[in-house]
Amino acid sequence: MIGWPIAELLPHAGDMILLAAVESFDEDSVVTRLRVSPGLLSLPDGSLPAWTGIEIMAQSVAAFAGCQGRLLGLPVELGFLLGTRNYQCNVEHFPLDSELRIRACRSLQDDNGMGVFECHLDGPGIHAEARLNVFRPPEVARYLEEPHE
């Protein structure tokens, strides 16, 4: 288990942090985990709808970037989920108290900040997978600036 607090690896805050921890990472992949608990995106019974699997996977990719940045002494930076291809999930929701484990493996990344990650989410009787297309511009603050007239 990685000792860094998850909040120090993600550009999220408060209830939008769904992950509990990073289990491991290397130069091309990350493994994260969470226990489903009531929160901002929960259904009335405390479970999470299956579509949140995409957000959970995206946060895992963000945690990967946070770990890589931390190794280099860089701050956590904002990134963007551009889309996903072929999200498949064998359940309609992730039950309350389910332990979920996510693996995100980088299959492509270019110098302009575009990346592709193959993601798998597993739990008791649960499997979801998707390919996420992400973008982290080299100079995020400058990228977000509104043009001056």
PDB file of C-alpha atoms in Angstrom:
ATOM      1  CA  MET A   1       0.000   0.000   0.000  1.00  0.00           C
ATOM      2  CA  ILE A   2       1.232   3.480  -0.872  1.00  0.00           C
ATOM      3  CA  GLY A   3       1.456   5.730   2.193  1.00  0.00           C
ATOM      4  CA  TRP A   4       0.475   8.959   0.457  1.00  0.00           C
ATOM      5  CA  PRO A   5      -3.042  10.192   1.325  1.00  0.00           C
ATOM      6  CA  ILE A   6      -5.328   9.898  -1.690  1.00  0.00           C
ATOM      7  CA  ALA A   7      -6.396  13.549  -1.301  1.00  0.00           C
ATOM      8  CA  GLU A   8      -2.782  14.575  -2.007  1.00  0.00           C
ATOM      9  CA  LEU A   9      -2.774  12.665  -5.312  1.00  0.00           C
ATOM     10  CA  LEU A  10      -6.048  13.851  -6.850  1.00  0.00           C
ATOM     11  CA  PRO A  11      -7.225  17.266  -8.039  1.00  0.00           C
ATOM     12  CA  HIS A  12     -10.576  16.496  -6.327  1.00  0.00           C
ATOM     13  CA  ALA A  13     -11.838  17.491  -2.899  1.00  0.00           C
ATOM     14  CA  GLY A  14     -14.311  16.362  -0.269  1.00  0.00           C
ATOM     15  CA  ASP A  15     -17.140  14.074  -1.319  1.00  0.00           C
ATOM     16  CA  MET A  16     -15.914  13.956  -4.923  1.00  0.00           C
ATOM     17  CA  ILE A  17     -13.010  11.737  -3.860  1.00  0.00           C
ATOM     18  CA  LEU A  18     -14.347   8.220  -4.362  1.00  0.00           C
ATOM     19  CA  LEU A  19     -11.088   6.282  -3.994  1.00  0.00           C
ATOM     20  CA  ALA A  20      -9.753   5.158  -0.613  1.00  0.00           C
ATOM     21  CA  ALA A  21      -6.125   4.453  -1.498  1.00  0.00           C
ATOM     22  CA  VAL A  22      -3.489   3.575  -4.055  1.00  0.00           C
ATOM     23  CA  GLU A  23      -2.331  -0.011  -3.536  1.00  0.00           C
ATOM     24  CA  SER A  24       0.538   0.109  -6.015  1.00  0.00           C
ATOM     25  CA  PHE A  25       1.826   1.838  -9.119  1.00  0.00           C
ATOM     26  CA  ASP A  26       4.663   1.618 -11.590  1.00  0.00           C
ATOM     27  CA  GLU A  27       5.701   3.552 -14.697  1.00  0.00           C
ATOM     28  CA  ASP A  28       2.665   2.392 -16.701  1.00  0.00           C
ATOM     29  CA  SER A  29      -0.083   1.353 -14.276  1.00  0.00           C
ATOM     30  CA  VAL A  30      -1.827   1.914 -10.981  1.00  0.00           C
ATOM     31  CA  VAL A  31      -3.994  -0.220  -8.690  1.00  0.00           C
ATOM     32  CA  THR A  32      -6.479   1.596  -6.451  1.00  0.00           C
ATOM     33  CA  ARG A  33      -9.245   0.536  -4.122  1.00  0.00           C
ATOM     34  CA  LEU A  34     -12.375   1.769  -2.418  1.00  0.00           C
ATOM     35  CA  ARG A  35     -15.174   0.550  -0.207  1.00  0.00           C
ATOM     36  CA  VAL A  36     -18.593   1.675  -1.425  1.00  0.00           C
ATOM     37  CA  SER A  37     -20.122   4.031   1.130  1.00  0.00           C
ATOM     38  CA  PRO A  38     -22.953   6.581   1.045  1.00  0.00           C
ATOM     39  CA  GLY A  39     -21.948   9.803  -0.654  1.00  0.00           C
ATOM     40  CA  LEU A  40     -22.731  12.452  -3.202  1.00  0.00           C
ATOM     41  CA  LEU A  41     -23.270  10.011  -6.110  1.00  0.00           C
ATOM     42  CA  SER A  42     -24.995   7.245  -4.114  1.00  0.00           C
ATOM     43  CA  LEU A  43     -28.416   5.788  -4.688  1.00  0.00           C
ATOM     44  CA  PRO A  44     -30.869   5.938  -1.734  1.00  0.00           C
ATOM     45  CA  ASP A  45     -29.655   2.534  -0.459  1.00  0.00           C
ATOM     46  CA  GLY A  46     -26.029   3.740  -0.354  1.00  0.00           C
ATOM     47  CA  SER A  47     -24.944   1.805  -3.435  1.00  0.00           C
ATOM     48  CA  LEU A  48     -23.295   3.453  -6.425  1.00  0.00           C
ATOM     49  CA  PRO A  49     -24.891   3.283  -9.879  1.00  0.00           C
ATOM     50  CA  ALA A  50     -22.828   1.334 -12.418  1.00  0.00           C
ATOM     51  CA  TRP A  51     -22.102   4.490 -14.438  1.00  0.00           C
ATOM     52  CA  THR A  52     -19.937   5.765 -11.569  1.00  0.00           C
ATOM     53  CA  GLY A  53     -17.467   3.080 -12.612  1.00  0.00           C
ATOM     54  CA  ILE A  54     -16.258   5.498 -15.282  1.00  0.00           C
ATOM     55  CA  GLU A  55     -15.590   8.193 -12.656  1.00  0.00           C
ATOM     56  CA  ILE A  56     -13.873   5.662 -10.392  1.00  0.00           C
ATOM     57  CA  MET A  57     -11.640   4.597 -13.286  1.00  0.00           C
ATOM     58  CA  ALA A  58     -10.925   8.236 -14.171  1.00  0.00           C
ATOM     59  CA  GLN A  59      -9.930   8.960 -10.561  1.00  0.00           C
ATOM     60  CA  SER A  60      -7.590   5.976 -10.715  1.00  0.00           C
ATOM     61  CA  VAL A  61      -5.943   7.491 -13.798  1.00  0.00           C
ATOM     62  CA  ALA A  62      -5.698  10.810 -11.930  1.00  0.00           C
ATOM     63  CA  ALA A  63      -4.112   8.988  -8.972  1.00  0.00           C
ATOM     64  CA  PHE A  64      -1.593   7.473 -11.400  1.00  0.00           C
ATOM     65  CA  ALA A  65      -0.680  10.975 -12.611  1.00  0.00           C
ATOM     66  CA  GLY A  66      -0.517  12.176  -9.004  1.00  0.00           C
ATOM     67  CA  CYS A  67       1.889   9.377  -8.057  1.00  0.00           C
ATOM     68  CA  GLN A  68       4.084  10.067 -11.078  1.00  0.00           C
ATOM     69  CA  GLY A  69       4.121  13.785 -10.284  1.00  0.00           C
ATOM     70  CA  ARG A  70       4.899  13.158  -6.629  1.00  0.00           C
ATOM     71  CA  LEU A  71       7.961  11.103  -7.601  1.00  0.00           C
ATOM     72  CA  LEU A  72       9.199  14.087  -9.623  1.00  0.00           C
ATOM     73  CA  GLY A  73       8.337  16.639  -6.936  1.00  0.00           C
ATOM     74  CA  LEU A  74       5.591  18.193  -9.082  1.00  0.00           C
ATOM     75  CA  PRO A  75       2.184  19.414  -7.858  1.00  0.00           C
ATOM     76  CA  VAL A  76      -1.041  17.603  -8.664  1.00  0.00           C
ATOM     77  CA  GLU A  77      -2.474  18.996 -11.897  1.00  0.00           C
ATOM     78  CA  LEU A  78      -5.899  19.009 -13.441  1.00  0.00           C
ATOM     79  CA  GLY A  79      -6.594  16.557 -16.245  1.00  0.00           C
ATOM     80  CA  PHE A  80      -9.608  15.893 -18.413  1.00  0.00           C
ATOM     81  CA  LEU A  81     -11.576  12.768 -19.197  1.00  0.00           C
ATOM     82  CA  LEU A  82     -12.302  13.129 -22.901  1.00  0.00           C
ATOM     83  CA  GLY A  83     -14.356   9.997 -23.251  1.00  0.00           C
ATOM     84  CA  THR A  84     -14.548   6.260 -23.039  1.00  0.00           C
ATOM     85  CA  ARG A  85     -15.007   3.430 -25.433  1.00  0.00           C
ATOM     86  CA  ASN A  86     -17.075   0.378 -24.774  1.00  0.00           C
ATOM     87  CA  TYR A  87     -17.753   0.712 -21.022  1.00  0.00           C
ATOM     88  CA  GLN A  88     -19.042  -2.663 -19.936  1.00  0.00           C
ATOM     89  CA  CYS A  89     -20.302  -3.562 -16.486  1.00  0.00           C
ATOM     90  CA  ASN A  90     -21.976  -6.775 -15.385  1.00  0.00           C
ATOM     91  CA  VAL A  91     -24.060  -5.165 -12.596  1.00  0.00           C
ATOM     92  CA  GLU A  92     -26.506  -2.251 -12.370  1.00  0.00           C
ATOM     93  CA  HIS A  93     -24.979  -0.893  -9.175  1.00  0.00           C
ATOM     94  CA  PHE A  94     -22.055  -1.405  -6.805  1.00  0.00           C
ATOM     95  CA  PRO A  95     -23.579  -2.517  -3.467  1.00  0.00           C
ATOM     96  CA  LEU A  96     -22.971  -0.657  -0.231  1.00  0.00           C
ATOM     97  CA  ASP A  97     -19.810  -1.891   1.569  1.00  0.00           C
ATOM     98  CA  SER A  98     -18.470  -3.649  -1.557  1.00  0.00           C
ATOM     99  CA  GLU A  99     -14.682  -3.632  -1.829  1.00  0.00           C
ATOM    100  CA  LEU A 100     -13.688  -2.527  -5.336  1.00  0.00           C
ATOM    101  CA  ARG A 101     -10.223  -2.819  -6.851  1.00  0.00           C
ATOM    102  CA  ILE A 102      -9.312  -0.846  -9.967  1.00  0.00           C
ATOM    103  CA  ARG A 103      -6.384  -1.347 -12.317  1.00  0.00           C
ATOM    104  CA  ALA A 104      -5.574   1.302 -14.914  1.00  0.00           C
ATOM    105  CA  CYS A 105      -2.820   0.568 -17.406  1.00  0.00           C
ATOM    106  CA  ARG A 106      -1.454   3.223 -19.770  1.00  0.00           C
ATOM    107  CA  SER A 107      -1.436   1.978 -23.334  1.00  0.00           C
ATOM    108  CA  LEU A 108      -0.619   5.289 -25.030  1.00  0.00           C
ATOM    109  CA  GLN A 109       0.613   8.733 -24.033  1.00  0.00           C
ATOM    110  CA  ASP A 110       2.062  11.469 -26.215  1.00  0.00           C
ATOM    111  CA  ASP A 111       4.057  14.605 -25.465  1.00  0.00           C
ATOM    112  CA  ASN A 112       0.990  16.820 -25.923  1.00  0.00           C
ATOM    113  CA  GLY A 113      -0.807  15.283 -22.920  1.00  0.00           C
ATOM    114  CA  MET A 114      -3.122  12.842 -24.692  1.00  0.00           C
ATOM    115  CA  GLY A 115      -3.345   9.391 -23.106  1.00  0.00           C
ATOM    116  CA  VAL A 116      -5.273   6.138 -23.290  1.00  0.00           C
ATOM    117  CA  PHE A 117      -5.745   3.818 -20.312  1.00  0.00           C
ATOM    118  CA  GLU A 118      -7.178   0.302 -20.209  1.00  0.00           C
ATOM    119  CA  CYS A 119      -9.178   0.050 -16.986  1.00  0.00           C
ATOM    120  CA  HIS A 120     -10.683  -2.841 -15.039  1.00  0.00           C
ATOM    121  CA  LEU A 121     -12.828  -2.591 -11.913  1.00  0.00           C
ATOM    122  CA  ASP A 122     -13.442  -5.750  -9.876  1.00  0.00           C
ATOM    123  CA  GLY A 123     -15.294  -6.661  -6.713  1.00  0.00           C
ATOM    124  CA  PRO A 124     -17.397  -9.534  -5.363  1.00  0.00           C
ATOM    125  CA  GLY A 125     -19.357 -10.651  -8.438  1.00  0.00           C
ATOM    126  CA  ILE A 126     -18.518  -7.335 -10.118  1.00  0.00           C
ATOM    127  CA  HIS A 127     -16.508  -6.649 -13.246  1.00  0.00           C
ATOM    128  CA  ALA A 128     -16.397  -3.467 -15.318  1.00  0.00           C
ATOM    129  CA  GLU A 129     -13.949  -2.420 -17.995  1.00  0.00           C
ATOM    130  CA  ALA A 130     -13.349   0.480 -20.330  1.00  0.00           C
ATOM    131  CA  ARG A 131     -10.736   2.306 -22.329  1.00  0.00           C
ATOM    132  CA  LEU A 132     -10.439   5.919 -21.160  1.00  0.00           C
ATOM    133  CA  ASN A 133      -9.162   8.745 -23.332  1.00  0.00           C
ATOM    134  CA  VAL A 134      -7.624  11.481 -21.198  1.00  0.00           C
ATOM    135  CA  PHE A 135      -5.890  14.803 -21.703  1.00  0.00           C
ATOM    136  CA  ARG A 136      -3.526  16.698 -19.425  1.00  0.00           C
ATOM    137  CA  PRO A 137      -2.141  19.771 -21.168  1.00  0.00           C
ATOM    138  CA  PRO A 138       1.504  20.613 -20.478  1.00  0.00           C
ATOM    139  CA  GLU A 139       0.571  24.001 -18.971  1.00  0.00           C
ATOM    140  CA  VAL A 140      -2.854  23.526 -17.382  1.00  0.00           C
ATOM    141  CA  ALA A 141      -3.231  27.055 -15.970  1.00  0.00           C
ATOM    142  CA  ARG A 142      -2.401  28.625 -19.309  1.00  0.00           C
ATOM    143  CA  TYR A 143      -4.725  26.214 -21.109  1.00  0.00           C
ATOM    144  CA  LEU A 144      -7.642  27.253 -18.869  1.00  0.00           C
ATOM    145  CA  GLU A 145      -7.089  30.998 -19.293  1.00  0.00           C
ATOM    146  CA  GLU A 146      -9.797  32.830 -21.155  1.00  0.00           C
ATOM    147  CA  PRO A 147      -8.533  34.706 -24.196  1.00  0.00           C
ATOM    148  CA  HIS A 148      -8.058  38.420 -23.653  1.00  0.00           C
ATOM    149  CA  GLU A 149      -9.762  40.726 -26.083  1.00  0.00           C
TER     150      GLU A 149
END
